Structures are given as structure tokens and as C-alpha cells.
Amino acid sequence: MTVLVCSDLDRTLIYSANALGLTGPDAAAPRLLCVETYRNAPLSYVLEDAAAELEALADETVFVPVTTRTPEQYARVHLLRRPPRYAICANGGHLLVDGADDPGWSAAVRSAAAEGAAPLAEIAERMAAAGDFVLSRRTAADLFAYAVVDRAALPDGWLADLTGWCAERNWRTSLQGRKVYCLPAGLTKAAAAREVAARTGATTLLAAGDSLLDRDLLEAADHAVRPAHGELHDTGFAGADVTAASGVHAGIEITRWFRRRAGAVE
Ligand SMILES: [Mg+2]
């Protein structure tokens, strides 16, 4: 029996300082392990105890990070002592095998995602004309666009308008922290997870994620879990177990949930 564990990273397993959600007295705060630096400064963390649980999980299952990060952004994350064999980046647009991009998968996804969807340039143009609350804009992996926005200054209804406009063009949106993502509807984490399942002969798929971009992955899984925060929580997504904690403490709950579920399968 091979259990495939596909997990989102940001705000599911790893947390930036803004996403930690620590609320108790500082004297009672848990020890954190920094798993990502950016420009030589710490950026993302897990609970120290979660790091040990993740090592055990990676020994017991086929553990696959599934992220919207580009391969370059993913490369900054050091979640395990030895990187996992497979990683899914760019929301399914890149499949890394032993750290190397699989060019066949990349090409197949690009042609599938382009079918029936407006070109990236049209979406990027709309984001460029959005307004002053957009602080910076990027395109990623030649596949999708995202913008860093000033959440407090987002005009009422702007995201709903953008979401409707995107839907007419077969694109979708996601708002995560200060980032607004626009992705072609056909670019999914679930498709890449199915590919890894086929390659590894997995008999069971377990999944976790917090955002609307994780929804298809959670729905494709045999069993799924999500933290008690994020877009799926805010929209009341009921297709997954839910952690008791929110913030960084949810990360260790999710890791333990994976280990319990995988143990129950075997
Ligand atoms: Mg996430």
C-alpha cells in the first residue's frame, strides 16, 4: 500500500510571521524553526515539534509539497533534511522530480491550461490597470499572474468584479494574505497530484490546503484536512476535516492528522 500525501505549504504547513496567529503570552509561545529565508532574513516557520513529525511523515509515506510557488520560490523552503523526491509547483504547472523540472509535464500542462482560456497578457493587462492599491505585479512561470495589494485599501466589490471578469475568460482568482492570484481554470493542483499518484502507484491520496486554489486537490483526495483559517475556512468548505487550532499550531495538527490517517490505511 502506497499512501500519497499531497500538502499545500503556505499557511497550511509553513507560516510567515504575519500568518503565525500566536495569541497567548510571549512567555508561553512555542519554539519555532525557520524553514525559509529570503534575502538573508527569516521568512517562514514551522513549530519545532512539527519539523520532527514531518520527518517521520516523509519516512512513512510519499510526501509531496503542492504549492502555487514557482520552482524558484519553492527552492527557498527547507522543510525536510532531505528534499522530497516529488514536488508540485506553480499550482500544478511544474512537476519537480529529484529537484529537476519534468519538461514533458510542463509542456502538457501549458497546452491544456491555454485551451479555452484567455491569454495571460490579457489578464496581466487588467491587473496593471487596477489602481493604486496594487503595490506590485508579477507573472509566474509564464502561466499565471499575481499582485501584492494593500488589503485595507481594496475597493468594495473589486475582487468580486475581478473574479466575474476572470470567470468569463476561464480564469479564477484567489486572495491569500496580501496576494491576489489569477490562474487559468485548467491549471490545477489535483491534476498534478493524480500524475504523481500514477507514477508512484499510490493507492490512497491524502491532502491538505487552506485556499480556494487547494479546493480541487482536497476534492480529489480520499481524505482531506484543512486549517481553521484561510479562504476555505472563510467560505465554509465542508469537504475536509478541520483543525481545532488556527495559525501555526494548525500546521502540526495537519501533520499529525496525515500520520494518523496513513497509519490507518496501512
Ligand atoms: Mg496555502
PDB file of C-alpha atoms and ligand atoms in Angstrom:
ATOM      1  CA  MET A   1       0.000   0.000   0.000  1.00  0.00           C
ATOM      2  CA  THR A   2       1.425   3.363  -1.006  1.00  0.00           C
ATOM      3  CA  VAL A   3      -0.044   6.427   0.661  1.00  0.00           C
ATOM      4  CA  LEU A   4       0.481   9.684  -1.200  1.00  0.00           C
ATOM      5  CA  VAL A   5       0.396  12.807   0.985  1.00  0.00           C
ATOM      6  CA  CYS A   6      -0.094  15.982  -1.032  1.00  0.00           C
ATOM      7  CA  SER A   7       0.067  19.127   1.048  1.00  0.00           C
ATOM      8  CA  ASP A   8      -0.042  22.811   0.336  1.00  0.00           C
ATOM      9  CA  LEU A   9       2.793  24.713   2.033  1.00  0.00           C
ATOM     10  CA  ASP A  10       1.995  28.357   2.827  1.00  0.00           C
ATOM     11  CA  ARG A  11      -0.498  28.778   5.669  1.00  0.00           C
ATOM     12  CA  THR A  12      -1.012  25.010   5.738  1.00  0.00           C
ATOM     13  CA  LEU A  13       2.367  23.644   6.834  1.00  0.00           C
ATOM     14  CA  ILE A  14       4.594  26.751   6.879  1.00  0.00           C
ATOM     15  CA  TYR A  15       3.811  30.224   8.194  1.00  0.00           C
ATOM     16  CA  SER A  16       5.272  33.687   7.729  1.00  0.00           C
ATOM     17  CA  ALA A  17       5.466  35.989  10.757  1.00  0.00           C
ATOM     18  CA  ASN A  18       2.184  37.650   9.739  1.00  0.00           C
ATOM     19  CA  ALA A  19       0.415  34.295   9.493  1.00  0.00           C
ATOM     20  CA  LEU A  20       1.628  32.691  12.744  1.00  0.00           C
ATOM     21  CA  GLY A  21      -1.524  33.708  14.596  1.00  0.00           C
ATOM     22  CA  LEU A  22       0.102  33.484  18.036  1.00  0.00           C
ATOM     23  CA  THR A  23      -2.228  34.919  20.659  1.00  0.00           C
ATOM     24  CA  GLY A  24      -1.058  33.772  24.103  1.00  0.00           C
ATOM     25  CA  PRO A  25       1.552  35.327  26.392  1.00  0.00           C
ATOM     26  CA  ASP A  26       5.039  35.530  24.883  1.00  0.00           C
ATOM     27  CA  ALA A  27       6.397  33.506  27.803  1.00  0.00           C
ATOM     28  CA  ALA A  28       4.216  30.561  26.705  1.00  0.00           C
ATOM     29  CA  ALA A  29       4.971  30.811  22.970  1.00  0.00           C
ATOM     30  CA  PRO A  30       6.250  27.665  21.264  1.00  0.00           C
ATOM     31  CA  ARG A  31       9.740  27.306  19.791  1.00  0.00           C
ATOM     32  CA  LEU A  32       9.765  27.882  16.034  1.00  0.00           C
ATOM     33  CA  LEU A  33      12.050  26.554  13.360  1.00  0.00           C
ATOM     34  CA  CYS A  34      12.806  28.823  10.402  1.00  0.00           C
ATOM     35  CA  VAL A  35      12.427  26.813   7.180  1.00  0.00           C
ATOM     36  CA  GLU A  36      12.830  29.650   4.669  1.00  0.00           C
ATOM     37  CA  THR A  37      14.984  32.733   4.383  1.00  0.00           C
ATOM     38  CA  TYR A  38      14.542  35.481   1.811  1.00  0.00           C
ATOM     39  CA  ARG A  39      17.347  37.953   1.118  1.00  0.00           C
ATOM     40  CA  ASN A  40      19.159  36.558   4.150  1.00  0.00           C
ATOM     41  CA  ALA A  41      16.287  37.240   6.547  1.00  0.00           C
ATOM     42  CA  PRO A  42      13.937  34.646   8.106  1.00  0.00           C
ATOM     43  CA  LEU A  43      10.598  34.324   6.311  1.00  0.00           C
ATOM     44  CA  SER A  44       8.698  31.093   7.064  1.00  0.00           C
ATOM     45  CA  TYR A  45       8.412  28.887  10.114  1.00  0.00           C
ATOM     46  CA  VAL A  46       7.049  25.633  11.487  1.00  0.00           C
ATOM     47  CA  LEU A  47       6.738  24.604  15.119  1.00  0.00           C
ATOM     48  CA  GLU A  48       9.907  22.867  16.168  1.00  0.00           C
ATOM     49  CA  ASP A  49       7.853  19.789  17.099  1.00  0.00           C
ATOM     50  CA  ALA A  50       6.169  19.845  13.683  1.00  0.00           C
ATOM     51  CA  ALA A  51       9.539  19.539  11.943  1.00  0.00           C
ATOM     52  CA  ALA A  52      10.171  16.194  13.666  1.00  0.00           C
ATOM     53  CA  GLU A  53       6.665  14.977  12.789  1.00  0.00           C
ATOM     54  CA  LEU A  54       7.226  15.950   9.154  1.00  0.00           C
ATOM     55  CA  GLU A  55      10.444  13.910   9.007  1.00  0.00           C
ATOM     56  CA  ALA A  56       8.526  10.894  10.304  1.00  0.00           C
ATOM     57  CA  LEU A  57       5.691  11.512   7.837  1.00  0.00           C
ATOM     58  CA  ALA A  58       8.145  11.647   4.925  1.00  0.00           C
ATOM     59  CA  ASP A  59       9.599   8.299   6.067  1.00  0.00           C
ATOM     60  CA  GLU A  60       6.192   6.667   6.323  1.00  0.00           C
ATOM     61  CA  THR A  61       4.541   7.948   3.122  1.00  0.00           C
ATOM     62  CA  VAL A  62       5.229   9.526  -0.252  1.00  0.00           C
ATOM     63  CA  PHE A  63       5.145  13.145   0.897  1.00  0.00           C
ATOM     64  CA  VAL A  64       4.705  15.737  -1.871  1.00  0.00           C
ATOM     65  CA  PRO A  65       4.658  19.512  -1.331  1.00  0.00           C
ATOM     66  CA  VAL A  66       1.988  21.016  -3.621  1.00  0.00           C
ATOM     67  CA  THR A  67       2.345  24.758  -3.911  1.00  0.00           C
ATOM     68  CA  THR A  68       1.456  27.752  -6.042  1.00  0.00           C
ATOM     69  CA  ARG A  69       5.027  28.958  -5.542  1.00  0.00           C
ATOM     70  CA  THR A  70       7.272  28.973  -8.586  1.00  0.00           C
ATOM     71  CA  PRO A  71      10.114  26.418  -8.522  1.00  0.00           C
ATOM     72  CA  GLU A  72      12.485  29.263  -7.564  1.00  0.00           C
ATOM     73  CA  GLN A  73      10.295  30.297  -4.630  1.00  0.00           C
ATOM     74  CA  TYR A  74       9.886  26.662  -3.596  1.00  0.00           C
ATOM     75  CA  ALA A  75      13.660  26.140  -3.639  1.00  0.00           C
ATOM     76  CA  ARG A  76      13.982  28.501  -0.666  1.00  0.00           C
ATOM     77  CA  VAL A  77      11.893  26.191   1.534  1.00  0.00           C
ATOM     78  CA  HIS A  78      13.809  23.585   3.531  1.00  0.00           C
ATOM     79  CA  LEU A  79      11.083  21.634   5.204  1.00  0.00           C
ATOM     80  CA  LEU A  80      12.928  18.323   5.481  1.00  0.00           C
ATOM     81  CA  ARG A  81      16.556  17.353   5.941  1.00  0.00           C
ATOM     82  CA  ARG A  82      16.445  15.653   2.537  1.00  0.00           C
ATOM     83  CA  PRO A  83      14.188  17.239  -0.097  1.00  0.00           C
ATOM     84  CA  PRO A  84      11.218  15.067  -1.080  1.00  0.00           C
ATOM     85  CA  ARG A  85      11.518  13.168  -4.367  1.00  0.00           C
ATOM     86  CA  TYR A  86       8.490  14.878  -5.928  1.00  0.00           C
ATOM     87  CA  ALA A  87       7.289  18.448  -5.600  1.00  0.00           C
ATOM     88  CA  ILE A  88       4.465  20.208  -7.425  1.00  0.00           C
ATOM     89  CA  CYS A  89       4.999  23.934  -8.051  1.00  0.00           C
ATOM     90  CA  ALA A  90       3.227  26.756  -9.917  1.00  0.00           C
ATOM     91  CA  ASN A  91      -0.149  25.312  -8.864  1.00  0.00           C
ATOM     92  CA  GLY A  92       0.499  22.190 -10.931  1.00  0.00           C
ATOM     93  CA  GLY A  93       2.418  23.877 -13.741  1.00  0.00           C
ATOM     94  CA  HIS A  94       5.734  22.307 -12.751  1.00  0.00           C
ATOM     95  CA  LEU A  95       6.468  18.812 -11.512  1.00  0.00           C
ATOM     96  CA  LEU A  96       9.900  18.501  -9.922  1.00  0.00           C
ATOM     97  CA  VAL A  97      11.467  15.045  -9.753  1.00  0.00           C
ATOM     98  CA  ASP A  98      14.590  14.897  -7.593  1.00  0.00           C
ATOM     99  CA  GLY A  99      14.745  18.671  -7.899  1.00  0.00           C
ATOM    100  CA  ALA A 100      14.633  18.732 -11.723  1.00  0.00           C
ATOM    101  CA  ASP A 101      11.706  20.045 -13.731  1.00  0.00           C
ATOM    102  CA  ASP A 102       9.869  17.411 -15.784  1.00  0.00           C
ATOM    103  CA  PRO A 103       9.710  19.088 -19.223  1.00  0.00           C
ATOM    104  CA  GLY A 104       7.061  16.727 -20.597  1.00  0.00           C
ATOM    105  CA  TRP A 105       4.655  17.518 -17.775  1.00  0.00           C
ATOM    106  CA  SER A 106       5.380  21.224 -18.057  1.00  0.00           C
ATOM    107  CA  ALA A 107       4.597  21.258 -21.803  1.00  0.00           C
ATOM    108  CA  ALA A 108       1.436  19.169 -21.422  1.00  0.00           C
ATOM    109  CA  VAL A 109       0.080  21.420 -18.674  1.00  0.00           C
ATOM    110  CA  ARG A 110       0.767  24.570 -20.651  1.00  0.00           C
ATOM    111  CA  SER A 111      -1.165  23.405 -23.675  1.00  0.00           C
ATOM    112  CA  ALA A 112      -4.040  22.095 -21.514  1.00  0.00           C
ATOM    113  CA  ALA A 113      -4.242  25.311 -19.463  1.00  0.00           C
ATOM    114  CA  ALA A 114      -4.220  27.526 -22.560  1.00  0.00           C
ATOM    115  CA  GLU A 115      -7.143  25.694 -24.131  1.00  0.00           C
ATOM    116  CA  GLY A 116     -10.306  27.753 -23.880  1.00  0.00           C
ATOM    117  CA  ALA A 117      -8.716  30.340 -21.587  1.00  0.00           C
ATOM    118  CA  ALA A 118      -7.844  33.975 -22.313  1.00  0.00           C
ATOM    119  CA  PRO A 119      -4.112  34.645 -22.752  1.00  0.00           C
ATOM    120  CA  LEU A 120      -2.016  35.608 -19.724  1.00  0.00           C
ATOM    121  CA  ALA A 121      -1.234  39.003 -21.299  1.00  0.00           C
ATOM    122  CA  GLU A 122      -4.923  39.975 -21.211  1.00  0.00           C
ATOM    123  CA  ILE A 123      -5.165  39.129 -17.502  1.00  0.00           C
ATOM    124  CA  ALA A 124      -1.890  40.902 -16.690  1.00  0.00           C
ATOM    125  CA  GLU A 125      -3.143  43.999 -18.511  1.00  0.00           C
ATOM    126  CA  ARG A 126      -6.295  44.091 -16.413  1.00  0.00           C
ATOM    127  CA  MET A 127      -4.249  43.772 -13.201  1.00  0.00           C
ATOM    128  CA  ALA A 128      -1.975  46.598 -14.375  1.00  0.00           C
ATOM    129  CA  ALA A 129      -4.942  48.924 -14.724  1.00  0.00           C
ATOM    130  CA  ALA A 130      -6.420  48.009 -11.319  1.00  0.00           C
ATOM    131  CA  GLY A 131      -5.374  51.013  -9.209  1.00  0.00           C
ATOM    132  CA  ASP A 132      -3.033  52.323  -6.516  1.00  0.00           C
ATOM    133  CA  PHE A 133      -3.954  49.560  -4.047  1.00  0.00           C
ATOM    134  CA  VAL A 134      -1.940  47.194  -6.247  1.00  0.00           C
ATOM    135  CA  LEU A 135       1.563  47.521  -4.811  1.00  0.00           C
ATOM    136  CA  SER A 136       3.358  45.179  -7.220  1.00  0.00           C
ATOM    137  CA  ARG A 137       2.505  42.751 -10.008  1.00  0.00           C
ATOM    138  CA  ARG A 138       4.140  39.591 -11.295  1.00  0.00           C
ATOM    139  CA  THR A 139       3.580  36.831 -13.761  1.00  0.00           C
ATOM    140  CA  ALA A 140       4.768  33.387 -12.695  1.00  0.00           C
ATOM    141  CA  ALA A 141       6.138  30.516 -14.756  1.00  0.00           C
ATOM    142  CA  ASP A 142       4.531  32.083 -17.872  1.00  0.00           C
ATOM    143  CA  LEU A 143       1.317  30.620 -16.562  1.00  0.00           C
ATOM    144  CA  PHE A 144      -0.465  32.961 -14.173  1.00  0.00           C
ATOM    145  CA  ALA A 145      -0.461  36.428 -12.627  1.00  0.00           C
ATOM    146  CA  TYR A 146      -0.474  37.701  -9.084  1.00  0.00           C
ATOM    147  CA  ALA A 147      -0.395  41.054  -7.383  1.00  0.00           C
ATOM    148  CA  VAL A 148       0.563  42.232  -3.924  1.00  0.00           C
ATOM    149  CA  VAL A 149      -2.226  44.522  -2.729  1.00  0.00           C
ATOM    150  CA  ASP A 150      -2.923  46.865   0.158  1.00  0.00           C
ATOM    151  CA  ARG A 151      -5.798  44.877   1.709  1.00  0.00           C
ATOM    152  CA  ALA A 152      -7.057  47.838   3.730  1.00  0.00           C
ATOM    153  CA  ALA A 153      -7.370  49.903   0.545  1.00  0.00           C
ATOM    154  CA  LEU A 154      -9.091  47.227  -1.616  1.00  0.00           C
ATOM    155  CA  PRO A 155     -12.246  48.850  -3.032  1.00  0.00           C
ATOM    156  CA  ASP A 156     -15.517  47.137  -2.041  1.00  0.00           C
ATOM    157  CA  GLY A 157     -16.513  44.636  -4.666  1.00  0.00           C
ATOM    158  CA  TRP A 158     -13.237  44.837  -6.561  1.00  0.00           C
ATOM    159  CA  LEU A 159     -12.327  41.180  -6.004  1.00  0.00           C
ATOM    160  CA  ALA A 160     -15.851  40.027  -6.880  1.00  0.00           C
ATOM    161  CA  ASP A 161     -15.704  42.067 -10.107  1.00  0.00           C
ATOM    162  CA  LEU A 162     -12.299  40.652 -10.975  1.00  0.00           C
ATOM    163  CA  THR A 163     -13.493  37.126 -10.197  1.00  0.00           C
ATOM    164  CA  GLY A 164     -16.511  37.524 -12.503  1.00  0.00           C
ATOM    165  CA  TRP A 165     -14.406  39.034 -15.269  1.00  0.00           C
ATOM    166  CA  CYS A 166     -11.891  36.180 -14.939  1.00  0.00           C
ATOM    167  CA  ALA A 167     -14.612  33.519 -14.930  1.00  0.00           C
ATOM    168  CA  GLU A 168     -15.853  34.798 -18.319  1.00  0.00           C
ATOM    169  CA  ARG A 169     -12.328  34.161 -19.604  1.00  0.00           C
ATOM    170  CA  ASN A 170     -11.987  30.746 -17.966  1.00  0.00           C
ATOM    171  CA  TRP A 171      -9.665  32.049 -15.264  1.00  0.00           C
ATOM    172  CA  ARG A 172     -10.122  32.052 -11.492  1.00  0.00           C
ATOM    173  CA  THR A 173      -8.950  34.152  -8.563  1.00  0.00           C
ATOM    174  CA  SER A 174      -7.701  33.601  -5.034  1.00  0.00           C
ATOM    175  CA  LEU A 175      -6.932  36.124  -2.283  1.00  0.00           C
ATOM    176  CA  GLN A 176      -4.302  34.951   0.192  1.00  0.00           C
ATOM    177  CA  GLY A 177      -2.876  37.401   2.689  1.00  0.00           C
ATOM    178  CA  ARG A 178      -1.702  40.355   0.616  1.00  0.00           C
ATOM    179  CA  LYS A 179      -1.647  38.440  -2.681  1.00  0.00           C
ATOM    180  CA  VAL A 180      -4.349  38.230  -5.336  1.00  0.00           C
ATOM    181  CA  TYR A 181      -3.809  35.362  -7.766  1.00  0.00           C
ATOM    182  CA  CYS A 182      -5.333  34.924 -11.237  1.00  0.00           C
ATOM    183  CA  LEU A 183      -4.919  31.453 -12.739  1.00  0.00           C
ATOM    184  CA  PRO A 184      -6.293  29.649 -15.786  1.00  0.00           C
ATOM    185  CA  ALA A 185      -9.111  27.372 -14.635  1.00  0.00           C
ATOM    186  CA  GLY A 186      -7.354  24.355 -16.142  1.00  0.00           C
ATOM    187  CA  LEU A 187      -4.205  24.798 -14.060  1.00  0.00           C
ATOM    188  CA  THR A 188      -4.899  22.637 -11.015  1.00  0.00           C
ATOM    189  CA  LYS A 189      -3.046  21.036  -8.163  1.00  0.00           C
ATOM    190  CA  ALA A 190      -5.321  17.998  -8.463  1.00  0.00           C
ATOM    191  CA  ALA A 191      -4.155  17.101 -11.984  1.00  0.00           C
ATOM    192  CA  ALA A 192      -0.506  17.121 -10.928  1.00  0.00           C
ATOM    193  CA  ALA A 193      -1.294  15.113  -7.788  1.00  0.00           C
ATOM    194  CA  ARG A 194      -3.042  12.485  -9.944  1.00  0.00           C
ATOM    195  CA  GLU A 195       0.072  12.314 -12.109  1.00  0.00           C
ATOM    196  CA  VAL A 196       2.293  11.645  -9.082  1.00  0.00           C
ATOM    197  CA  ALA A 197      -0.236   9.075  -7.830  1.00  0.00           C
ATOM    198  CA  ALA A 198       0.015   7.245 -11.163  1.00  0.00           C
ATOM    199  CA  ARG A 199       3.821   7.363 -11.173  1.00  0.00           C
ATOM    200  CA  THR A 200       4.151   6.087  -7.607  1.00  0.00           C
ATOM    201  CA  GLY A 201       1.347   3.526  -7.783  1.00  0.00           C
ATOM    202  CA  ALA A 202      -0.324   5.209  -4.825  1.00  0.00           C
ATOM    203  CA  THR A 203      -3.470   3.535  -3.578  1.00  0.00           C
ATOM    204  CA  THR A 204      -4.572   6.338  -1.263  1.00  0.00           C
ATOM    205  CA  LEU A 205      -4.365  10.121  -1.607  1.00  0.00           C
ATOM    206  CA  LEU A 206      -4.391  12.329   1.482  1.00  0.00           C
ATOM    207  CA  ALA A 207      -4.402  16.114   1.034  1.00  0.00           C
ATOM    208  CA  ALA A 208      -4.340  19.397   2.948  1.00  0.00           C
ATOM    209  CA  GLY A 209      -4.700  23.041   1.983  1.00  0.00           C
ATOM    210  CA  ASP A 210      -6.198  26.340   3.080  1.00  0.00           C
ATOM    211  CA  SER A 211      -7.073  28.360  -0.033  1.00  0.00           C
ATOM    212  CA  LEU A 212      -9.501  28.233  -2.945  1.00  0.00           C
ATOM    213  CA  LEU A 213      -6.583  27.020  -5.080  1.00  0.00           C
ATOM    214  CA  ASP A 214      -6.436  23.886  -2.898  1.00  0.00           C
ATOM    215  CA  ARG A 215     -10.097  23.027  -3.281  1.00  0.00           C
ATOM    216  CA  ASP A 216      -9.703  20.728  -6.305  1.00  0.00           C
ATOM    217  CA  LEU A 217      -6.854  18.887  -4.558  1.00  0.00           C
ATOM    218  CA  LEU A 218      -8.911  18.345  -1.417  1.00  0.00           C
ATOM    219  CA  GLU A 219     -11.850  17.155  -3.504  1.00  0.00           C
ATOM    220  CA  ALA A 220      -9.646  14.718  -5.429  1.00  0.00           C
ATOM    221  CA  ALA A 221      -8.262  13.171  -2.225  1.00  0.00           C
ATOM    222  CA  ASP A 222      -9.601  10.096  -0.462  1.00  0.00           C
ATOM    223  CA  HIS A 223      -9.351  12.052   2.791  1.00  0.00           C
ATOM    224  CA  ALA A 224      -8.583  15.726   3.299  1.00  0.00           C
ATOM    225  CA  VAL A 225      -7.926  18.200   6.078  1.00  0.00           C
ATOM    226  CA  ARG A 226      -7.773  21.982   6.239  1.00  0.00           C
ATOM    227  CA  PRO A 227      -6.748  24.536   8.848  1.00  0.00           C
ATOM    228  CA  ALA A 228      -9.312  26.635  10.706  1.00  0.00           C
ATOM    229  CA  HIS A 229      -8.257  29.730   8.764  1.00  0.00           C
ATOM    230  CA  GLY A 230      -7.917  30.863   5.151  1.00  0.00           C
ATOM    231  CA  GLU A 231     -10.260  31.087   2.181  1.00  0.00           C
ATOM    232  CA  LEU A 232     -11.695  27.573   2.538  1.00  0.00           C
ATOM    233  CA  HIS A 233     -12.484  28.284   6.190  1.00  0.00           C
ATOM    234  CA  ASP A 234     -13.987  31.671   5.389  1.00  0.00           C
ATOM    235  CA  THR A 235     -16.207  30.129   2.708  1.00  0.00           C
ATOM    236  CA  GLY A 236     -17.233  27.218   4.956  1.00  0.00           C
ATOM    237  CA  PHE A 237     -15.759  24.471   2.761  1.00  0.00           C
ATOM    238  CA  ALA A 238     -17.147  21.238   4.225  1.00  0.00           C
ATOM    239  CA  GLY A 239     -15.267  18.637   2.168  1.00  0.00           C
ATOM    240  CA  ALA A 240     -12.423  18.172   4.665  1.00  0.00           C
ATOM    241  CA  ASP A 241     -11.684  17.644   8.343  1.00  0.00           C
ATOM    242  CA  VAL A 242     -10.842  20.906  10.117  1.00  0.00           C
ATOM    243  CA  THR A 243      -8.115  21.571  12.672  1.00  0.00           C
ATOM    244  CA  ALA A 244      -9.019  22.806  16.139  1.00  0.00           C
ATOM    245  CA  ALA A 245      -6.292  25.454  16.069  1.00  0.00           C
ATOM    246  CA  SER A 246      -5.664  28.241  13.578  1.00  0.00           C
ATOM    247  CA  GLY A 247      -2.300  29.735  12.656  1.00  0.00           C
ATOM    248  CA  VAL A 248       0.987  27.883  13.000  1.00  0.00           C
ATOM    249  CA  HIS A 249      -0.480  25.427  15.526  1.00  0.00           C
ATOM    250  CA  ALA A 250      -2.745  24.110  12.745  1.00  0.00           C
ATOM    251  CA  GLY A 251       0.387  23.021  10.872  1.00  0.00           C
ATOM    252  CA  ILE A 252       1.365  20.412  13.432  1.00  0.00           C
ATOM    253  CA  GLU A 253      -2.230  19.199  13.727  1.00  0.00           C
ATOM    254  CA  ILE A 254      -2.301  18.645   9.972  1.00  0.00           C
ATOM    255  CA  THR A 255       0.988  16.736  10.061  1.00  0.00           C
ATOM    256  CA  ARG A 256      -0.279  14.516  12.870  1.00  0.00           C
ATOM    257  CA  TRP A 257      -3.581  14.020  11.025  1.00  0.00           C
ATOM    258  CA  PHE A 258      -1.625  12.793   7.969  1.00  0.00           C
ATOM    259  CA  ARG A 259       0.377  10.334  10.080  1.00  0.00           C
ATOM    260  CA  ARG A 260      -2.746   9.021  11.810  1.00  0.00           C
ATOM    261  CA  ARG A 261      -4.624   8.616   8.526  1.00  0.00           C
ATOM    262  CA  ALA A 262      -1.697   6.991   6.754  1.00  0.00           C
ATOM    263  CA  GLY A 263      -1.267   4.598   9.685  1.00  0.00           C
ATOM    264  CA  ALA A 264      -4.927   3.683   9.488  1.00  0.00           C
ATOM    265  CA  VAL A 265      -4.582   2.797   5.810  1.00  0.00           C
ATOM    266  CA  GLU A 266      -1.592   0.504   6.265  1.00  0.00           C
TER     267      GLU A 266
HETATM  268 MG    MG B   1      -1.812  27.986   1.297  1.00  0.00          MG
END
